[in-house]
Each structure stands twice: as structure tokens, then as C-alpha cells.
């Protein structure tokens, strides 16, 4: 246990900061000192920004996205293609796809993947609400944009099995060499997939 | 500019988080999502811990440390050796020395180093208050525990020149091979210093 310096208030703040992703115990300590040193320009604004988020952000009742409006601005956006639903694991994946800026689609956030080891079954994910959305009729295609991990892919299989009865297209993301990637640095699985799923040019 | 997802409240929080040491734009985004996801167990407690710090922490009027009491708990600690003052650059250095747990001394935080390039002169550091403390008479030794950087060491020279008139011992930290360090990984400057300042055993 490290010695307390600066009193329990600072220690409490450091302890919580160290649980933030990307910060460890040491960097949390450094961050805390920086925040205190720049109290008026950084710490106080950050507190009010965080409070704003706590007070205003809620989960979209349709897709599970986080937004200040409900349904979220993506679900409410009339210019979006309502016939394509991208199913993602987490809100961060939704944001990543939005940043890429390709899919003018709607989303559905599962809230994780199936994981028997961690005791996460279908009832712990937003799968029932996905089936409801699909049965509503407007959806023509479900793109299962889950991570290319074992758990992500088994969730893809599970959901595509569930959706087989419905009259819709089910798709998944393409696997292969990342754009800008060098073959020498890629794992064998990716290379094998890139070869077996090669495209005729 | 990245697309806004999740509304201006979240973007504002991410923008401020990305200015925290140790977090970049991408990790700030991930941290923000984690904080929102774990709102009740992480974000809300963090806000209140930060508010606690803002409301209660002040700079010690004697040494420049951060604490909830003023003078700080180190300055107020009667068991400490008041004859030895460790001069450090920042509060983080004070904490590092306290963690090492060797010096049962008092401290004096300069608030930085002299830096002509950045326009930081003696009047921008807590040097005048250091001279006052020394002239008060209780201090017998000033340990200039500044970083072993060019700026840290020129500040050491500057302050030791100022203190030469006073009837006190002036010391600096030992330079050499870090404990646990391997010679092969050390820079030439450290190795040269370790040799020229070798100790007879």
C-alpha cells in the first residue's frame, strides 16, 4: 500500500481515476496532479462536463446507443437507410463505424457477446429487441458487424441461426488483410482467410 | 474533425478527457464510454471525488504541497526533521520522495525549473519563499532534489549560488547507476558519472 500524501480526498480521486481504461495507478496519480494543478481550466470544466453527461445521456430504447435524445439521433435521422441494421457489440463499435462514415444505416447494440465462460447468455444481450425490430418489416438486411474474435463470431452464428426464418439478408463483415497492413506483420489466421477468400480481379 | 456521435455533452467530456495526461483522443473516447457504461459505480463517484478535491485542496503556504490542511500535514508534522528541507520541482516529485520513505524531512516545491527558452525566470518559482525559510534559522541543510535534466541542474546551480552566503549545508542527489539497473541499458552520461564518482569499498 502506498503512503498517503495529500490527504484522503486526493487518494480517493486517484483510486477512481486508476480504474478508468487507459490509466494505471501511476498514470492516475500523474493525471490527478495535473488536474489539480490546472484546476480552473481542466478539473472544474471536466466535472461539469461529466455532470452534464450523467444528467442528460440515456440509452436509446430502440438501438441501445447513448444519446441525449431518445430515440437517439441516428434512429431519428430520416435520411438513414432503415432497411439496413448494423448489429454491433458495444457503443464504441457503433462510433467506430460512424467514424468510418460508410454505413448510412441504423444500428443495434447488443451490449456484449455470448460468453458461456462469463455466464453471458442470449437473455443478457439485446437480442430479443433485435428480433422484434426485424419482424416489424422495414428491415431488409442485418449486417452482423461483431468483432472477429471467437466470442464475436459465435454470437454471429447464434444470431444468424435465429434470423434464418425471417425473409431478410444476413451478412457479416469481410475478413482479410487490413487496408495499409503489411503481410509480414499479420497473423496466420488472417493470412489464411485472405487467401481462401481471395477475390478475382 | 471526427463525426459527432452521442451529442455535444459526450463530445465535450471526451475533449476534456483527452487533455488529461496519459489519455489521447482515442483512449479518451474509450474511457468516456467506459465511464458512461459504468455510470453508477465509476462516473458518479468520480465526479463527487473530483468535486471534493476542488472544494478542499489548497496549496500549502509554507512549502507549496497540495493538501486539505494549510500548512500541509507534512509541514505540520512535529516528528519531521525541520533542519532538512528537500527542494523539489513539482508536487509529484515530493510524492515520489515520500513513497521512497527515506527522507523524514520537510519540503519546498519550486513549481518548475528555470527555463530561459520558456521564459521562466527566478521570480516565477518559489525561490524567494525558500530563502525566507532558510533565513528563519531552523534549517541546517537544503537538499536540492531536482531532476537530473539540464534545466533541473542549472536550477540547482542557481539556487546553490543564492544560498552560499547562508550558514547551511547545500546538497544534491547522488548520480549513478539506478539500483537494479543493468549497465548495458544505461546511457553514456550516467555510466561516465558512475565511474568518475565511484565509491571506494
Coordinates of C-alpha atoms in Angstrom, one line a residue:
Chain A
X1 CA 0.0 0.0 0.0
X2 CA 1.4 3.4 -1.0
X3 CA 1.7 6.1 1.6
X4 CA -1.0 8.7 1.6
X5 CA 0.2 12.1 0.5
X6 CA -2.2 14.9 0.0
X7 CA -5.0 13.6 2.1
X8 CA -7.9 11.1 1.6
X9 CA -9.7 13.3 -0.9
X10 CA -6.8 13.1 -3.5
X11 CA -6.3 9.4 -2.7
X12 CA -10.0 8.8 -3.4
X13 CA -9.8 10.6 -6.7
X14 CA -6.6 8.8 -7.7
X15 CA -8.2 5.4 -6.8
X16 CA -11.2 6.1 -9.1
X17 CA -9.1 7.5 -11.9
X18 CA -6.9 4.4 -11.8
X19 CA -10.0 2.4 -12.7
X20 CA -10.5 4.4 -15.9
X21 CA -9.5 2.5 -19.0
X22 CA -6.1 3.6 -20.2
X23 CA -4.9 4.8 -16.8
X24 CA -3.0 2.7 -14.3
X25 CA -2.1 3.5 -10.7
X26 CA 0.9 5.6 -11.6
X27 CA -0.6 7.5 -14.5
X28 CA -3.7 8.1 -12.4
X29 CA -1.5 9.8 -9.9
X30 CA 0.1 11.9 -12.5
X31 CA -3.2 12.7 -14.1
X32 CA -4.6 13.7 -10.7
X33 CA -1.8 16.1 -10.0
X34 CA -2.1 17.6 -13.5
X35 CA -5.9 18.1 -12.9
X36 CA -5.3 19.7 -9.5
X37 CA -2.6 22.0 -10.9
X38 CA -4.8 23.0 -13.8
X39 CA -7.9 23.2 -11.6
X40 CA -9.7 26.1 -13.2
X41 CA -9.0 25.3 -16.8
X42 CA -9.3 21.5 -16.7
X43 CA -10.6 19.9 -13.5
X44 CA -13.6 22.2 -12.9
X45 CA -14.8 22.1 -16.6
X46 CA -14.3 18.3 -16.6
X47 CA -16.5 17.9 -13.6
X48 CA -19.3 20.0 -15.1
X49 CA -19.0 18.1 -18.5
X50 CA -19.2 14.8 -16.7
X51 CA -22.2 16.0 -14.7
X52 CA -23.8 17.1 -17.9
X53 CA -23.4 13.6 -19.3
X54 CA -24.8 12.0 -16.2
X55 CA -27.8 14.3 -16.2
X56 CA -28.6 14.1 -19.9
X57 CA -27.3 10.9 -21.5
X58 CA -29.6 7.9 -21.8
X59 CA -29.7 4.7 -23.7
X60 CA -31.8 4.7 -26.9
X61 CA -34.8 2.5 -26.4
X62 CA -34.6 1.3 -30.0
X63 CA -31.0 0.6 -30.7
X64 CA -29.1 0.9 -27.4
X65 CA -26.9 3.8 -28.5
X66 CA -26.1 6.6 -25.9
X67 CA -27.5 10.0 -26.7
X68 CA -29.2 13.0 -25.1
X69 CA -32.4 12.3 -27.1
X70 CA -34.4 9.1 -27.0
X71 CA -34.7 7.6 -29.6
X72 CA -31.2 8.6 -30.4
X73 CA -30.3 11.0 -33.2
X74 CA -29.3 8.1 -35.5
X75 CA -32.6 6.3 -35.1
X76 CA -34.5 9.5 -35.5
X77 CA -32.5 10.5 -38.7
X78 CA -34.9 10.3 -41.6
X79 CA -32.1 10.2 -44.2
X80 CA -30.8 6.9 -42.9
X81 CA -31.4 3.7 -44.7
X82 CA -33.9 2.0 -42.3
X83 CA -33.7 -1.3 -44.3
X84 CA -30.1 -2.0 -43.1
X85 CA -29.4 -2.6 -39.4
X86 CA -25.8 -3.0 -38.3
X87 CA -25.6 -5.2 -35.2
X88 CA -22.6 -4.2 -33.0
X89 CA -21.3 -5.4 -29.7
X90 CA -20.8 -2.1 -27.9
X91 CA -21.5 1.6 -28.4
X92 CA -17.8 2.1 -29.1
X93 CA -18.1 -0.1 -32.2
X94 CA -21.1 1.9 -33.4
X95 CA -19.0 5.1 -33.0
X96 CA -16.1 3.4 -34.9
X97 CA -18.4 2.5 -37.8
X98 CA -19.8 6.0 -37.8
X99 CA -16.3 7.5 -37.9
X100 CA -15.5 5.3 -40.9
X101 CA -18.6 7.1 -42.4
X102 CA -19.6 4.3 -44.8
X103 CA -22.8 2.8 -43.5
X104 CA -25.7 5.2 -43.6
X105 CA -27.6 2.6 -41.8
X106 CA -29.2 2.1 -38.4
X107 CA -27.7 0.2 -35.6
X108 CA -28.4 -2.3 -32.9
X109 CA -26.1 -2.5 -29.9
X110 CA -26.1 -6.0 -28.3
X111 CA -24.2 -4.9 -25.2
X112 CA -21.6 -7.7 -25.5
X113 CA -21.2 -11.2 -26.9
X114 CA -22.4 -14.6 -25.8
X115 CA -19.9 -16.0 -23.4
X116 CA -20.6 -19.2 -21.6
X117 CA -17.4 -18.8 -19.5
X118 CA -18.6 -15.5 -18.1
X119 CA -22.1 -16.8 -17.8
X120 CA -23.5 -14.4 -20.5
X121 CA -26.3 -16.0 -22.4
X122 CA -28.7 -14.7 -25.1
X123 CA -31.1 -13.2 -22.4
X124 CA -28.3 -10.9 -21.3
X125 CA -27.9 -9.3 -24.7
X126 CA -30.3 -7.1 -26.7
X127 CA -31.2 -10.0 -29.0
X128 CA -35.0 -10.1 -28.3
X129 CA -35.4 -6.5 -29.2
X130 CA -33.4 -7.1 -32.4
X131 CA -35.8 -9.9 -33.4
X132 CA -38.7 -7.5 -32.8
X133 CA -37.2 -4.9 -35.0
X134 CA -36.7 -7.4 -37.8
X135 CA -40.2 -8.6 -37.5
X136 CA -41.5 -5.1 -37.8
X137 CA -40.9 -5.4 -41.5
X138 CA -38.9 -2.4 -42.5
X139 CA -35.6 -4.2 -42.1
X140 CA -34.3 -5.9 -45.3
X141 CA -30.7 -6.7 -44.2
X142 CA -29.0 -7.4 -40.9
X143 CA -25.2 -6.8 -41.0
X144 CA -23.6 -8.6 -38.0
X145 CA -20.7 -6.3 -37.5
X146 CA -19.2 -8.0 -34.5
X147 CA -15.6 -8.4 -33.5
X148 CA -13.6 -11.0 -35.3
X149 CA -13.0 -12.8 -32.0
X150 CA -14.1 -16.3 -31.1
X151 CA -16.9 -14.9 -28.9
X152 CA -17.9 -12.3 -31.5
X153 CA -18.1 -14.9 -34.2
X154 CA -20.0 -17.5 -32.2
X155 CA -22.5 -14.7 -31.5
X156 CA -22.7 -14.1 -35.2
X157 CA -23.6 -17.8 -35.7
X158 CA -26.1 -17.8 -33.0
X159 CA -28.0 -14.7 -34.2
X160 CA -27.8 -15.7 -37.9
X161 CA -29.4 -19.0 -36.9
X162 CA -32.2 -17.1 -35.1
X163 CA -32.8 -14.9 -38.1
X164 CA -32.9 -17.7 -40.7
X165 CA -36.6 -18.0 -40.6
X166 CA -37.1 -14.3 -41.4
X167 CA -37.2 -13.1 -45.0
X168 CA -34.1 -10.9 -44.8
X169 CA -30.5 -10.9 -45.9
X170 CA -28.0 -11.7 -43.2
X171 CA -24.4 -10.5 -43.7
X172 CA -21.2 -10.2 -41.8
X173 CA -18.1 -8.0 -42.2
X174 CA -15.4 -9.1 -44.7
X175 CA -12.3 -10.7 -43.3
X176 CA -8.8 -10.2 -44.8
X177 CA -5.7 -8.1 -44.8
X178 CA -6.4 -4.7 -43.2
X179 CA -6.0 -1.8 -45.6
X180 CA -2.4 -0.5 -45.2
X181 CA -1.4 -3.7 -43.5
X182 CA 1.9 -5.5 -44.2
X183 CA 1.7 -9.2 -44.7
X184 CA 4.8 -9.8 -42.7
X185 CA 3.1 -8.5 -39.6
X186 CA -0.1 -10.3 -39.9
X187 CA -1.1 -13.4 -38.0
X188 CA -1.5 -16.8 -39.8
X189 CA -5.3 -16.9 -39.4
X190 CA -5.8 -13.5 -41.2
X191 CA -3.4 -14.5 -44.0
X192 CA -5.1 -17.9 -44.4
X193 CA -8.5 -16.2 -44.6
X194 CA -7.2 -13.6 -47.0
X195 CA -6.0 -16.4 -49.3
X196 CA -9.0 -18.7 -49.1
X197 CA -11.4 -15.8 -49.6
X198 CA -9.4 -14.2 -52.3
X199 CA -11.1 -12.0 -54.9
X200 CA -10.7 -12.4 -58.7
X201 CA -9.6 -9.2 -60.2
Chain B
X1 CA -12.6 16.5 -37.3
X2 CA -14.3 13.4 -36.1
X3 CA -18.0 13.0 -36.6
X4 CA -20.1 13.8 -33.6
X5 CA -21.8 10.7 -32.1
X6 CA -23.7 10.8 -28.9
X7 CA -24.3 14.5 -28.8
X8 CA -22.3 17.6 -27.7
X9 CA -22.3 16.6 -24.0
X10 CA -20.3 13.4 -24.6
X11 CA -18.1 15.2 -27.1
X12 CA -17.3 17.9 -24.6
X13 CA -16.4 15.3 -22.0
X14 CA -14.2 13.4 -24.4
X15 CA -12.5 16.7 -25.4
X16 CA -11.6 17.5 -21.8
X17 CA -10.6 13.9 -21.0
X18 CA -8.2 13.9 -24.0
X19 CA -6.3 16.7 -22.4
X20 CA -5.6 14.6 -19.3
X21 CA -2.1 13.3 -19.1
X22 CA -1.9 9.7 -20.3
X23 CA -5.0 9.9 -22.4
X24 CA -5.1 10.7 -26.1
X25 CA -8.1 11.4 -28.3
X26 CA -8.8 7.7 -28.9
X27 CA -8.3 6.5 -25.3
X28 CA -10.3 9.4 -24.0
X29 CA -13.2 8.2 -26.2
X30 CA -12.8 4.7 -24.8
X31 CA -12.6 6.0 -21.3
X32 CA -15.7 8.1 -21.8
X33 CA -17.7 5.2 -23.0
X34 CA -16.5 3.1 -20.1
X35 CA -17.4 5.8 -17.6
X36 CA -20.9 6.2 -19.1
X37 CA -21.4 2.4 -19.1
X38 CA -20.4 2.2 -15.5
X39 CA -22.1 5.4 -14.6
X40 CA -23.3 4.5 -11.1
X41 CA -20.1 2.7 -9.9
X42 CA -17.5 4.9 -11.6
X43 CA -18.6 8.1 -13.2
X44 CA -20.8 9.5 -10.4
X45 CA -18.3 8.6 -7.6
X46 CA -15.5 10.1 -9.7
X47 CA -17.4 13.3 -10.1
X48 CA -18.0 13.6 -6.4
X49 CA -14.4 12.7 -5.6
X50 CA -13.2 15.4 -8.0
X51 CA -15.6 17.9 -6.5
X52 CA -14.3 17.0 -3.1
X53 CA -10.8 17.8 -4.3
X54 CA -11.8 21.1 -5.8
X55 CA -13.6 22.1 -2.7
X56 CA -11.0 21.1 -0.2
X57 CA -7.5 21.0 -1.6
X58 CA -5.2 24.0 -1.3
X59 CA -1.6 24.8 -1.7
X60 CA 0.4 24.8 1.5
X61 CA 1.5 28.4 2.2
X62 CA 4.9 27.2 3.5
X63 CA 6.1 24.5 1.1
X64 CA 3.7 24.5 -1.9
X65 CA 2.4 20.9 -1.3
X66 CA -1.2 20.2 -2.0
X67 CA -3.3 19.2 1.0
X68 CA -6.7 19.7 2.7
X69 CA -5.0 21.4 5.6
X70 CA -2.8 24.5 5.4
X71 CA 0.0 24.4 6.4
X72 CA 0.1 20.8 4.9
X73 CA 0.3 17.7 7.0
X74 CA 4.0 17.3 6.3
X75 CA 4.8 20.9 7.4
X76 CA 2.6 20.4 10.5
X77 CA 4.2 17.0 11.4
X78 CA 6.2 17.6 14.6
X79 CA 8.1 14.4 14.2
X80 CA 9.8 15.6 11.0
X81 CA 13.3 16.9 10.9
X82 CA 12.8 20.6 10.4
X83 CA 16.5 21.2 9.9
X84 CA 16.5 19.4 6.4
X85 CA 14.5 20.9 3.5
X86 CA 14.2 18.9 0.3
X87 CA 13.7 21.3 -2.6
X88 CA 11.7 19.6 -5.5
X89 CA 10.3 20.8 -8.8
X90 CA 6.8 19.6 -8.5
X91 CA 4.3 18.1 -6.0
X92 CA 4.7 14.8 -7.9
X93 CA 8.4 14.7 -7.0
X94 CA 7.5 15.4 -3.4
X95 CA 5.1 12.4 -3.5
X96 CA 7.8 10.2 -5.2
X97 CA 10.3 11.0 -2.4
X98 CA 7.6 10.3 0.2
X99 CA 6.9 7.0 -1.4
X100 CA 10.6 6.1 -1.2
X101 CA 10.1 6.8 2.5
X102 CA 13.7 7.7 3.3
X103 CA 13.6 11.5 4.0
X104 CA 11.8 12.4 7.2
X105 CA 12.4 15.9 6.1
X106 CA 10.3 18.9 5.1
X107 CA 9.9 20.0 1.5
X108 CA 9.8 23.1 -0.7
X109 CA 8.1 22.9 -4.0
X110 CA 9.6 25.2 -6.6
X111 CA 6.8 24.8 -9.1
X112 CA 9.2 24.1 -12.0
X113 CA 12.7 24.9 -13.1
X114 CA 14.4 27.9 -14.6
X115 CA 13.9 27.9 -18.3
X116 CA 15.1 30.9 -20.4
X117 CA 13.6 29.3 -23.5
X118 CA 10.1 29.1 -21.9
X119 CA 10.6 32.5 -20.3
X120 CA 10.6 31.1 -16.8
X121 CA 12.9 33.1 -14.5
X122 CA 13.6 33.0 -10.8
X123 CA 10.6 35.2 -10.0
X124 CA 8.3 32.6 -11.5
X125 CA 9.4 29.9 -9.0
X126 CA 9.0 29.7 -5.2
X127 CA 12.6 30.7 -4.6
X128 CA 12.1 33.9 -2.6
X129 CA 10.0 31.9 -0.1
X130 CA 12.8 29.3 0.1
X131 CA 15.3 32.0 1.0
X132 CA 12.9 33.3 3.7
X133 CA 12.6 29.8 5.2
X134 CA 16.4 29.4 5.2
X135 CA 16.9 32.7 6.9
X136 CA 14.4 31.8 9.6
X137 CA 17.2 29.8 11.2
X138 CA 15.8 26.3 11.8
X139 CA 17.1 25.0 8.5
X140 CA 20.5 23.4 8.6
X141 CA 20.6 21.7 5.2
X142 CA 19.0 22.2 1.9
X143 CA 18.9 19.2 -0.4
X144 CA 18.3 20.3 -4.0
X145 CA 16.4 17.2 -5.1
X146 CA 15.7 18.4 -8.7
X147 CA 15.5 16.3 -11.8
X148 CA 18.8 15.3 -13.4
X149 CA 17.9 17.2 -16.5
X150 CA 19.8 20.2 -18.0
X151 CA 17.1 22.6 -16.6
X152 CA 16.9 20.9 -13.3
X153 CA 20.7 21.0 -12.8
X154 CA 21.0 24.7 -13.9
X155 CA 18.3 25.5 -11.3
X156 CA 20.4 23.6 -8.8
X157 CA 23.4 25.8 -9.6
X158 CA 21.4 29.0 -9.5
X159 CA 19.8 28.2 -6.1
X160 CA 23.1 26.9 -4.5
X161 CA 24.7 30.2 -5.6
X162 CA 22.0 32.1 -3.9
X163 CA 22.3 30.1 -0.7
X164 CA 26.1 30.3 -0.5
X165 CA 26.0 33.3 1.9
X166 CA 23.9 31.4 4.4
X167 CA 25.5 29.2 7.1
X168 CA 23.9 26.0 5.9
X169 CA 24.9 22.8 4.1
X170 CA 23.7 22.6 0.5
X171 CA 23.4 19.1 -1.1
X172 CA 22.1 17.5 -4.2
X173 CA 21.0 13.9 -5.0
X174 CA 23.7 11.3 -5.9
X175 CA 24.1 10.5 -9.6
X176 CA 24.9 7.0 -10.8
X177 CA 23.7 3.6 -11.8
X178 CA 20.0 3.2 -10.7
X179 CA 19.5 0.4 -8.2
X180 CA 18.6 -2.7 -10.2
X181 CA 19.8 -1.1 -13.4
X182 CA 21.8 -3.0 -16.0
X183 CA 24.9 -1.3 -17.3
X184 CA 24.2 -2.4 -20.9
X185 CA 20.9 -0.4 -20.9
X186 CA 22.3 2.8 -19.4
X187 CA 23.2 5.9 -21.3
X188 CA 26.9 7.1 -21.6
X189 CA 26.4 10.1 -19.4
X190 CA 25.1 8.0 -16.4
X191 CA 27.9 5.5 -16.9
X192 CA 30.6 8.1 -17.1
X193 CA 29.2 9.8 -13.9
X194 CA 29.1 6.4 -12.1
X195 CA 32.7 5.9 -12.9
X196 CA 34.1 9.3 -12.1
X197 CA 32.1 9.4 -8.9
X198 CA 32.9 5.8 -7.9
X199 CA 33.0 4.9 -4.2
X200 CA 35.9 3.1 -2.5
X201 CA 34.6 -0.1 -0.8

